Coordinates of C-alpha atoms in Angstrom, one line a residue:
Chain A
M17 CA -88.8 28.6 36.8
A18 CA -91.0 30.4 39.3
D19 CA -92.9 28.0 41.7
L20 CA -96.4 27.1 40.3
P21 CA -99.5 28.4 42.6
R22 CA -100.7 25.2 44.6
L23 CA -104.2 24.2 43.8
A24 CA -106.3 21.9 46.2
V25 CA -108.4 19.8 44.1
L26 CA -111.3 18.0 46.0
F27 CA -111.6 14.7 43.9
A28 CA -114.3 12.0 43.6
P29 CA -115.1 9.6 41.1
R30 CA -117.9 10.2 38.5
G31 CA -117.2 14.0 38.7
S32 CA -116.8 16.4 35.8
A33 CA -112.9 15.7 35.7
T34 CA -110.8 12.7 35.7
L35 CA -107.4 12.1 37.1
R36 CA -106.3 12.5 33.5
D37 CA -108.2 15.5 32.9
L38 CA -106.6 17.2 36.1
L39 CA -102.9 16.2 35.0
R40 CA -103.3 17.8 31.7
A41 CA -105.2 20.9 33.0
C42 CA -102.9 21.6 35.7
D43 CA -99.8 21.3 33.5
A44 CA -97.5 24.3 33.8
V45 CA -100.2 26.5 35.5
A46 CA -100.8 24.8 39.1
E47 CA -99.1 22.3 41.5
P48 CA -102.1 20.1 42.4
V49 CA -102.8 18.6 45.9
I50 CA -105.5 15.8 45.3
V51 CA -107.6 15.7 48.2
L52 CA -109.7 12.4 48.3
P53 CA -112.9 11.6 49.9
P54 CA -113.3 8.8 52.7
D55 CA -115.0 6.3 50.5
C56 CA -112.5 6.5 47.4
P57 CA -111.6 3.2 45.9
T58 CA -108.2 2.0 47.0
A59 CA -107.2 1.4 43.2
L60 CA -108.0 4.9 42.6
V61 CA -106.0 6.1 45.7
R62 CA -103.2 4.2 44.2
M63 CA -103.6 5.8 40.6
A64 CA -103.7 9.1 42.2
E65 CA -100.6 8.7 44.3
R66 CA -98.6 7.4 41.3
L67 CA -99.8 10.4 39.0
F68 CA -99.5 13.3 41.6
P69 CA -96.8 13.8 44.3
L70 CA -99.2 15.6 46.6
V71 CA -102.3 13.5 47.5
V72 CA -104.2 14.1 50.7
S73 CA -107.1 11.8 52.2
W74 CA -109.8 13.6 53.9
P75 CA -111.8 11.4 56.0
D76 CA -114.9 12.8 57.7
G77 CA -114.1 15.5 60.4
S78 CA -111.7 18.4 60.3
P79 CA -110.2 19.5 57.0
P80 CA -106.5 18.6 56.4
E81 CA -103.8 20.9 57.2
F82 CA -101.5 21.8 54.2
Q83 CA -100.7 24.9 52.1
A84 CA -102.7 25.7 49.2
D85 CA -103.4 28.8 47.2
A86 CA -106.9 28.0 45.9
V87 CA -109.5 25.3 46.2
V88 CA -111.6 23.9 43.4
T89 CA -113.8 20.6 43.1
F90 CA -115.5 19.2 39.9
H91 CA -118.0 17.1 42.0
D92 CA -121.6 18.6 43.6
A93 CA -121.0 16.2 46.5
Q94 CA -117.5 18.0 47.3
L95 CA -119.0 21.6 47.0
E96 CA -119.6 22.3 50.5
R97 CA -116.4 20.3 51.8
A98 CA -114.5 22.7 49.1
A99 CA -115.7 25.7 51.0
A100 CA -114.9 24.3 54.4
L101 CA -111.1 23.3 53.2
A102 CA -110.9 26.9 51.8
E103 CA -112.0 28.3 55.0
A104 CA -109.6 26.3 56.9
L105 CA -106.6 27.0 54.5
G106 CA -107.2 30.8 54.3
T107 CA -108.1 30.7 50.5
P108 CA -110.6 32.4 48.7
R109 CA -113.9 30.8 49.2
P110 CA -115.4 29.2 46.2
E111 CA -118.4 31.0 45.4
A112 CA -120.2 27.7 44.1
A113 CA -120.7 26.6 47.7
A114 CA -123.2 29.3 48.6
L115 CA -125.3 28.4 45.5
A116 CA -125.2 24.7 45.9
D117 CA -128.7 24.6 47.5
K118 CA -131.0 24.1 44.5
L119 CA -134.1 25.3 46.6
H120 CA -132.3 28.6 47.5
Q121 CA -131.4 29.1 43.8
R122 CA -135.1 28.5 42.8
R123 CA -136.4 31.1 45.3
V124 CA -133.9 33.7 44.2
L125 CA -134.7 33.3 40.6
R126 CA -138.5 33.4 41.4
A127 CA -138.0 36.5 43.4
A128 CA -136.1 38.1 40.6
G129 CA -139.0 37.3 38.1
L130 CA -136.8 35.0 36.4
S131 CA -138.6 31.7 37.2
R132 CA -142.5 30.8 37.2
I133 CA -141.5 27.6 39.2
D134 CA -142.5 27.2 42.7
A135 CA -140.8 24.6 44.9
L136 CA -140.8 23.4 48.6
A137 CA -138.3 21.7 50.8
V138 CA -139.2 17.9 51.4
E139 CA -138.1 16.3 54.9
S140 CA -140.9 14.2 55.3
P141 CA -144.2 12.4 53.8
N142 CA -146.1 15.2 55.1
D143 CA -143.9 17.9 53.1
L144 CA -144.3 15.7 50.1
D145 CA -148.0 15.4 50.1
R146 CA -148.2 19.2 50.8
A147 CA -146.3 19.9 47.8
V148 CA -148.2 17.3 45.8
S149 CA -151.4 19.1 46.9
L150 CA -149.9 22.4 45.8
F151 CA -148.4 21.5 42.5
G152 CA -150.3 18.6 41.3
Y153 CA -148.8 15.8 39.2
P154 CA -146.5 15.6 37.6
C155 CA -144.0 17.4 39.9
V156 CA -140.2 16.8 40.4
L157 CA -138.5 15.6 43.6
K158 CA -134.7 16.0 43.8
P159 CA -132.0 16.3 46.2
R160 CA -131.5 20.2 47.1
R161 CA -127.6 19.6 47.2
G162 CA -124.8 17.4 45.9
S163 CA -126.4 14.8 43.7
G164 CA -124.5 15.2 40.4
G165 CA -127.8 14.9 38.6
E166 CA -128.5 11.6 40.3
R167 CA -131.9 10.7 42.3
V168 CA -134.2 13.0 40.0
T169 CA -137.6 11.6 40.2
I170 CA -140.6 12.7 38.2
L171 CA -143.7 11.8 40.2
R172 CA -146.6 11.1 38.1
G173 CA -148.8 9.6 40.8
P174 CA -148.7 8.1 44.5
A175 CA -146.9 5.3 43.3
D176 CA -143.9 7.1 42.4
H177 CA -143.5 8.4 46.0
P178 CA -140.1 7.3 47.7
K179 CA -140.4 5.6 51.1
D180 CA -140.0 7.4 54.2
A181 CA -136.3 6.7 54.5
G182 CA -135.6 8.6 51.3
L183 CA -137.1 11.8 52.4
H184 CA -134.3 14.0 53.6
G185 CA -132.6 17.2 52.1
L186 CA -134.9 17.0 49.1
L187 CA -137.0 19.7 47.3
A188 CA -140.3 19.4 45.3
E189 CA -140.9 21.6 42.5
Q190 CA -143.5 22.3 39.8
F191 CA -142.9 20.6 36.6
I192 CA -141.7 22.6 33.7
P193 CA -144.1 21.7 30.9
D194 CA -142.7 19.6 28.0
A195 CA -141.8 21.3 24.7
R196 CA -140.3 20.3 21.3
H197 CA -136.7 20.9 20.2
P198 CA -136.9 22.9 17.3
G199 CA -134.3 20.9 15.6
G200 CA -136.1 17.6 15.6
G201 CA -137.7 15.1 18.1
W202 CA -134.5 13.2 18.3
L203 CA -133.2 16.0 20.4
A204 CA -134.6 16.7 24.0
D205 CA -136.5 19.7 24.8
Y206 CA -133.6 21.1 27.2
V207 CA -130.0 22.2 26.8
S208 CA -127.2 23.1 28.8
V209 CA -125.2 26.2 28.9
E210 CA -121.4 26.2 30.0
T211 CA -120.3 29.6 31.2
A212 CA -117.3 31.4 32.8
S213 CA -117.9 34.2 35.2
T214 CA -115.2 36.7 36.1
A215 CA -114.4 38.1 39.6
E216 CA -116.5 41.3 38.5
G217 CA -119.5 39.3 37.7
K218 CA -119.2 39.3 34.0
H219 CA -120.3 36.2 32.4
H220 CA -119.1 34.3 29.2
V221 CA -120.8 31.8 27.3
L222 CA -118.3 29.1 26.5
A223 CA -120.7 26.5 24.7
T224 CA -124.5 25.5 24.6
F225 CA -125.0 21.8 24.3
G226 CA -128.0 20.1 22.8
K227 CA -129.2 16.9 24.7
L228 CA -130.5 13.3 24.0
P229 CA -133.8 12.5 25.4
V230 CA -133.6 11.4 29.1
S231 CA -134.3 7.7 30.1
S232 CA -136.7 7.0 32.7
D233 CA -136.6 4.1 35.4
P234 CA -140.0 2.4 36.2
G235 CA -140.2 4.3 39.5
G236 CA -139.8 7.7 37.9
G237 CA -136.2 8.2 38.2
I238 CA -134.6 10.0 35.2
R239 CA -131.3 9.8 33.7
T240 CA -129.2 12.0 31.4
T241 CA -128.2 9.9 28.3
G242 CA -126.0 12.5 25.9
D243 CA -124.8 15.8 24.9
V244 CA -124.7 17.2 21.4
L245 CA -122.6 20.0 19.5
P246 CA -123.8 22.0 18.1
H247 CA -127.0 22.6 19.9
G248 CA -129.5 22.6 16.8
L249 CA -131.4 25.6 18.1
S250 CA -132.2 28.7 15.9
A251 CA -130.1 31.6 16.4
E252 CA -133.1 33.7 17.8
C253 CA -133.7 30.5 20.4
A254 CA -130.1 30.2 21.2
A255 CA -130.0 34.1 22.0
R256 CA -132.9 33.8 24.2
V257 CA -131.5 30.9 26.1
R258 CA -128.3 32.5 26.6
D259 CA -129.8 36.0 27.7
H260 CA -131.9 34.0 30.2
V261 CA -128.8 32.1 31.5
L262 CA -126.9 35.2 32.0
D263 CA -129.6 37.2 33.6
C264 CA -130.1 34.1 36.1
L265 CA -126.4 34.2 37.0
D266 CA -126.6 37.9 37.6
A267 CA -129.5 37.3 40.0
L268 CA -127.4 34.5 41.6
G269 CA -124.4 36.7 41.8
L270 CA -122.0 34.2 40.6
R271 CA -118.4 35.1 40.5
Q272 CA -115.0 33.6 39.5
S273 CA -116.5 30.2 38.5
L274 CA -117.4 28.0 35.7
S275 CA -121.1 26.9 35.9
H276 CA -123.4 24.3 33.8
T277 CA -127.1 25.5 33.7
E278 CA -129.8 23.3 32.3
V279 CA -132.5 25.2 30.5
K280 CA -135.8 23.7 29.5
L281 CA -137.2 24.9 26.0
S282 CA -140.5 25.6 27.5
A283 CA -143.3 26.7 24.9
D284 CA -143.4 30.4 26.0
A285 CA -139.9 31.2 27.3
P286 CA -136.9 29.3 28.3
E287 CA -137.0 28.2 32.0
V288 CA -133.9 27.3 34.0
I289 CA -133.8 23.9 35.5
E290 CA -130.9 24.3 37.6
V291 CA -127.6 26.0 37.9
N292 CA -124.6 23.9 38.9
C293 CA -121.8 26.0 39.7
R294 CA -119.2 23.5 38.6
L295 CA -118.3 22.3 35.0
G296 CA -120.7 19.9 33.5
G297 CA -119.6 16.3 33.2
H298 CA -118.3 14.8 30.1
L299 CA -118.5 18.0 28.4
S300 CA -114.6 19.0 28.0
R301 CA -114.2 15.8 25.9
L302 CA -116.6 17.2 23.3
T303 CA -115.2 20.8 23.3
S304 CA -111.7 19.4 23.1
R305 CA -112.5 17.6 20.0
R306 CA -114.5 20.0 18.3
N307 CA -112.1 23.0 18.7
G308 CA -109.6 22.4 21.4
T309 CA -111.2 24.0 24.4
D310 CA -110.1 22.3 27.5
L311 CA -113.1 23.4 29.9
V312 CA -111.2 21.6 32.6
R313 CA -108.3 23.8 32.2
L314 CA -110.4 26.7 32.2
A315 CA -112.0 25.7 35.6
V316 CA -108.5 25.4 37.1
L317 CA -107.4 28.7 35.7
A318 CA -110.6 30.4 37.1
A319 CA -110.0 28.8 40.7
L320 CA -106.6 30.3 40.7
G321 CA -108.0 33.9 40.0
E322 CA -107.0 34.2 36.3
D323 CA -108.6 36.8 34.5
L324 CA -111.2 35.1 32.2
D325 CA -111.9 38.3 30.1
D326 CA -108.4 37.9 29.0
L327 CA -108.4 34.2 28.4
A328 CA -110.9 34.9 26.0
R329 CA -108.5 37.0 24.1
R330 CA -105.7 34.4 24.2
P331 CA -105.0 32.7 20.7
P332 CA -106.2 28.8 20.9
D333 CA -103.9 26.1 21.8
R334 CA -104.1 22.8 23.3
S335 CA -105.9 23.9 26.2
D336 CA -107.1 27.6 26.2
A337 CA -108.7 27.3 22.7
L338 CA -111.2 30.2 22.8
D339 CA -111.7 31.2 19.2
P340 CA -110.3 34.8 19.3
K341 CA -112.3 35.8 16.1
D342 CA -115.5 35.6 18.2
P343 CA -116.7 38.2 20.7
L344 CA -117.0 36.0 23.7
H345 CA -119.3 38.0 25.6
R346 CA -122.9 36.6 25.1
S347 CA -121.8 34.7 22.1
D348 CA -120.8 31.0 21.6
P349 CA -117.2 30.6 20.3
L350 CA -117.8 27.0 19.7
D351 CA -120.5 27.7 17.1
P352 CA -118.1 29.5 14.8
S353 CA -120.3 28.9 11.8
D354 CA -122.6 31.5 10.6
P355 CA -125.2 32.4 13.4
R356 CA -128.0 32.2 11.0
D357 CA -127.1 28.6 10.2
P358 CA -126.5 27.2 13.7
S359 CA -126.5 23.7 12.6
G360 CA -123.3 24.4 10.5
G361 CA -119.9 22.9 11.5
P362 CA -118.8 19.5 12.7
A363 CA -121.0 17.7 15.0
V364 CA -119.9 15.5 18.1
A365 CA -122.0 13.8 20.7
G366 CA -121.2 12.1 23.9
V367 CA -123.6 9.3 24.5
F368 CA -124.4 7.0 27.4
V369 CA -126.7 4.2 26.0
P370 CA -128.8 3.0 29.0
F371 CA -129.8 -0.6 29.7
G372 CA -133.3 -0.9 30.0
A373 CA -133.3 -2.6 33.5
P374 CA -131.0 -3.3 36.5
G375 CA -129.2 -6.4 36.5
V376 CA -125.7 -8.2 35.6
V377 CA -124.1 -7.8 32.1
R378 CA -124.6 -10.6 30.1
S379 CA -122.9 -9.7 26.9
E380 CA -119.4 -9.8 26.1
V381 CA -118.4 -6.9 23.7
S382 CA -115.1 -5.6 23.1
A383 CA -114.0 -1.7 22.9
A384 CA -112.5 -2.6 19.5
A385 CA -115.7 -4.0 18.4
V386 CA -117.8 -0.7 19.6
R387 CA -114.9 1.5 18.0
Q388 CA -116.0 -0.2 14.6
L389 CA -119.4 1.0 14.9
P390 CA -120.6 4.2 12.9
G391 CA -119.1 7.6 14.0
V392 CA -117.4 6.2 17.0
C393 CA -114.1 8.0 17.8
S394 CA -113.6 7.1 21.3
V395 CA -115.1 4.5 23.9
D396 CA -114.8 6.0 27.2
E397 CA -116.7 3.3 29.3
L398 CA -117.9 -0.1 28.5
A399 CA -120.0 -2.5 30.5
R400 CA -118.0 -5.8 31.1
P401 CA -119.7 -9.3 31.5
G402 CA -120.5 -10.3 34.8
D403 CA -120.7 -6.5 35.9
D404 CA -123.4 -4.9 37.8
R405 CA -125.0 -2.6 35.3
R406 CA -124.7 0.1 37.8
S407 CA -121.0 0.0 37.6
T408 CA -121.0 1.9 34.5
G409 CA -123.9 4.4 35.7
G410 CA -126.5 1.9 34.0
A411 CA -125.1 2.4 30.7
A412 CA -124.1 -0.2 28.2
A413 CA -121.5 2.0 26.7
N414 CA -120.3 5.7 26.8
V415 CA -119.0 7.0 23.8
V416 CA -117.9 9.8 21.5
L417 CA -119.7 10.2 18.0
Q418 CA -118.7 12.4 15.4
A419 CA -120.1 13.5 11.9
P420 CA -119.6 16.3 9.4
D421 CA -122.3 18.2 10.7
L422 CA -125.6 17.9 13.0
A423 CA -127.8 16.5 10.0
R424 CA -125.4 13.9 9.2
L425 CA -125.2 12.9 12.8
Q426 CA -128.5 11.6 13.0
P427 CA -128.0 8.5 10.6
V428 CA -124.8 8.0 12.3
L429 CA -126.4 8.0 15.7
A430 CA -129.2 5.6 14.2
G431 CA -126.4 3.4 12.8
F432 CA -124.5 3.3 16.1
L433 CA -127.6 2.3 18.1
T434 CA -128.5 -0.5 15.7
G435 CA -124.9 -1.8 15.9
L436 CA -124.5 -1.4 19.7
S437 CA -128.1 -3.3 20.2
E438 CA -126.6 -6.1 18.1
L439 CA -123.6 -6.3 20.3
F440 CA -125.5 -6.3 23.5
A441 CA -128.1 -8.6 22.1
A442 CA -127.8 -10.8 25.2
D443 CA -128.9 -8.0 27.4
G444 CA -131.9 -7.2 25.2
L445 CA -130.5 -3.7 24.7
G446 CA -132.2 -3.2 21.5
E447 CA -135.6 -3.9 23.3
S448 CA -135.1 -1.1 26.0
P449 CA -137.6 1.7 26.0
W450 CA -134.9 4.4 25.4
V451 CA -133.3 2.9 22.5
R452 CA -136.7 2.0 20.7
H453 CA -137.8 5.4 21.4
L454 CA -134.7 7.2 20.0
A455 CA -134.6 4.9 17.1
D456 CA -138.2 5.8 16.3
R457 CA -137.3 9.4 16.3
L458 CA -134.3 9.0 14.1
E459 CA -136.8 7.3 11.7
C460 CA -134.9 4.1 11.5
R461 CA -136.1 0.6 12.2
H462 CA -136.3 -0.8 15.6
A463 CA -132.8 -1.9 16.8
R464 CA -133.1 -5.6 17.4
Chain B
M22 CA -88.8 -7.8 21.9
E23 CA -89.9 -9.4 25.2
L24 CA -90.7 -6.1 26.7
D25 CA -93.1 -5.1 24.0
A26 CA -94.6 -8.5 24.3
V27 CA -95.2 -8.0 28.2
I28 CA -96.9 -4.6 27.4
E29 CA -99.1 -5.9 24.9
R30 CA -100.3 -8.8 26.9
A31 CA -101.3 -6.5 29.6
W32 CA -102.9 -4.1 27.3
C33 CA -104.9 -6.8 25.7
A34 CA -106.0 -8.2 29.0
V35 CA -107.0 -5.0 30.8
L36 CA -108.8 -3.5 27.7
A37 CA -110.4 -7.0 26.9
V38 CA -109.2 -6.5 23.3
D39 CA -107.8 -9.2 21.0
R40 CA -105.1 -7.3 19.3
A41 CA -102.8 -4.6 20.3
D42 CA -102.3 -1.8 17.8
D43 CA -99.5 0.6 18.5
A44 CA -101.7 3.5 17.4
D45 CA -104.4 2.8 19.8
D46 CA -105.2 5.1 22.7
F47 CA -105.8 3.5 26.1
F48 CA -108.4 5.9 27.1
Q49 CA -110.4 5.6 23.9
L50 CA -110.7 1.7 24.1
G51 CA -112.5 1.9 27.4
G52 CA -109.4 2.7 29.8
D53 CA -110.0 4.6 32.8
S54 CA -108.0 5.3 36.0
L55 CA -109.2 1.9 37.6
R56 CA -108.0 0.1 34.4
A57 CA -104.8 2.2 34.0
I58 CA -103.5 1.1 37.6
E59 CA -104.2 -2.5 36.9
F60 CA -102.3 -2.1 33.5
I61 CA -99.4 -0.3 35.3
E62 CA -99.0 -2.9 37.7
R63 CA -99.3 -5.8 35.5
V64 CA -96.5 -4.4 33.4
E65 CA -94.4 -3.8 36.4
A66 CA -94.8 -7.3 37.9
A67 CA -94.0 -8.8 34.6
S68 CA -91.1 -6.5 33.5
G69 CA -89.4 -5.5 36.8
R70 CA -89.4 -1.9 35.3
I71 CA -91.0 1.5 36.6
F72 CA -93.8 2.2 34.4
P73 CA -94.0 5.8 32.7
V74 CA -97.5 6.6 34.5
E75 CA -97.4 10.3 32.8
T76 CA -96.7 8.9 29.5
L77 CA -99.8 6.9 29.5
F78 CA -101.9 9.7 30.6
L79 CA -100.5 12.4 28.6
E80 CA -99.9 10.5 25.2
G81 CA -102.0 7.5 25.8
T82 CA -101.0 5.6 22.9
L83 CA -99.5 2.1 23.0
A84 CA -96.6 3.2 20.8
A85 CA -95.7 6.0 23.3
V86 CA -95.8 3.6 26.3
K87 CA -93.5 1.2 24.5
S88 CA -91.2 3.8 23.5
S89 CA -90.8 5.2 26.9
L90 CA -90.2 1.9 28.6
T91 CA -87.6 1.2 25.9
D92 CA -85.9 4.4 26.5
Q93 CA -86.0 3.9 30.2
L94 CA -84.3 0.3 29.6
R95 CA -81.6 1.8 27.3
T96 CA -80.8 4.6 29.9
A97 CA -80.4 1.9 32.7
E98 CA -78.2 -0.3 30.4
G99 CA -76.0 2.3 29.5
P100 CA -74.1 3.3 26.0
A101 CA -72.7 0.5 24.1
D102 CA -68.8 0.0 23.8
G103 CA -67.2 0.9 20.7

């Protein structure tokens, strides 16, 4: 058997691929070298060393020296290190690194006439004041690079401005006006589009995900809470979103990469929130369940320089399950149902149910009990009693739900929220603003 | 079998479940890489066996883990006489 190409994977916790995902994704296609960051928990280092023959630690400083044929990462914070490592190893530089700066992205898209949103760099309180005077409230403050969706704040007034120490490497931009998801108020007014871009710059849409409403912290911080397949958009709206995303990827010049683009469904036309040049987090588990598509494996193959056009034509299997019946270019193989009825087909949702406030977990809840709740087919994370709520990203539970279709997912989600609120009663989960808001939208009684 | 009991005790302790069902998947019951290393090291400490890490990560079920460890034990003991 020929030697497999060696792929350096810059791994970090809470990225869009776990060690398990990587083990499966590299099976028979690559020999992974797991490169760990300086602050990696020691237990995770031990696990990586048990799973993979080649594990390298990279503390700050010069890149480690070893041989590899390609480099990939699944974490925003590792994009620039991935580029540095590629340069040191002499492998093709991941395209993603050049596009990791969200301010640069916004300027390119605006110059191309693809965005109406203005943005400014923020490195000081004066910068922030200037941005607010230009954009007014509300406006958005977020890191320019490497945040993995964290530390995004909607500023609705002076009280939401962060302290001086937090103003570095940020951008402020105009707020994209809220809209309403055509599929109903229980879905958020934005979607994400996962794409695979070939070396020649041809883009394939892999999936479009609906989203659950974001949760808001008292200080204006926002958190994502869930992803839904199918997306629930009309065929016309879905086509507008996809065309807009592909035009944006063309303008950014994305090549040989997967990407995760968030798009606001504003009233006039779709508006890109941001393009993340790596796989979206917690999404491969949904595509795998719905039609067998392993997005992590696709990302591995893309990093190795595989022909992504060709991948689209291979028959589905455990890992490369792109439906060969659907033309892939500018279509969504994960919506195999009639495009006139985009709500058809089985529905899956990844849900992160947020606690209403920081603190210590009080409830003692077993994964087995959560598995018994309506629609739950997997419990991927669960807050444990005595733990800081931040240890699970502020979520009581991170689960996968499924239902025969999108319409029937709604009562399943409502039942799940009610049941989970009862299990986490000691933490007041049912009284959290996000749970009450979504329960209202799902037209059920407030979870108590 | 004592080995099965060791595995089940570690499974229940790490995943905080009262009962170990052979069909259950470690990673669908709140298991992650950090809990996996805890489970692995508990079983190894209690059994003296080397844990089949890839079996847990690629197959995930309690049944698969038990089967793999049992096969390992049989291989180590060799074929029976007669």
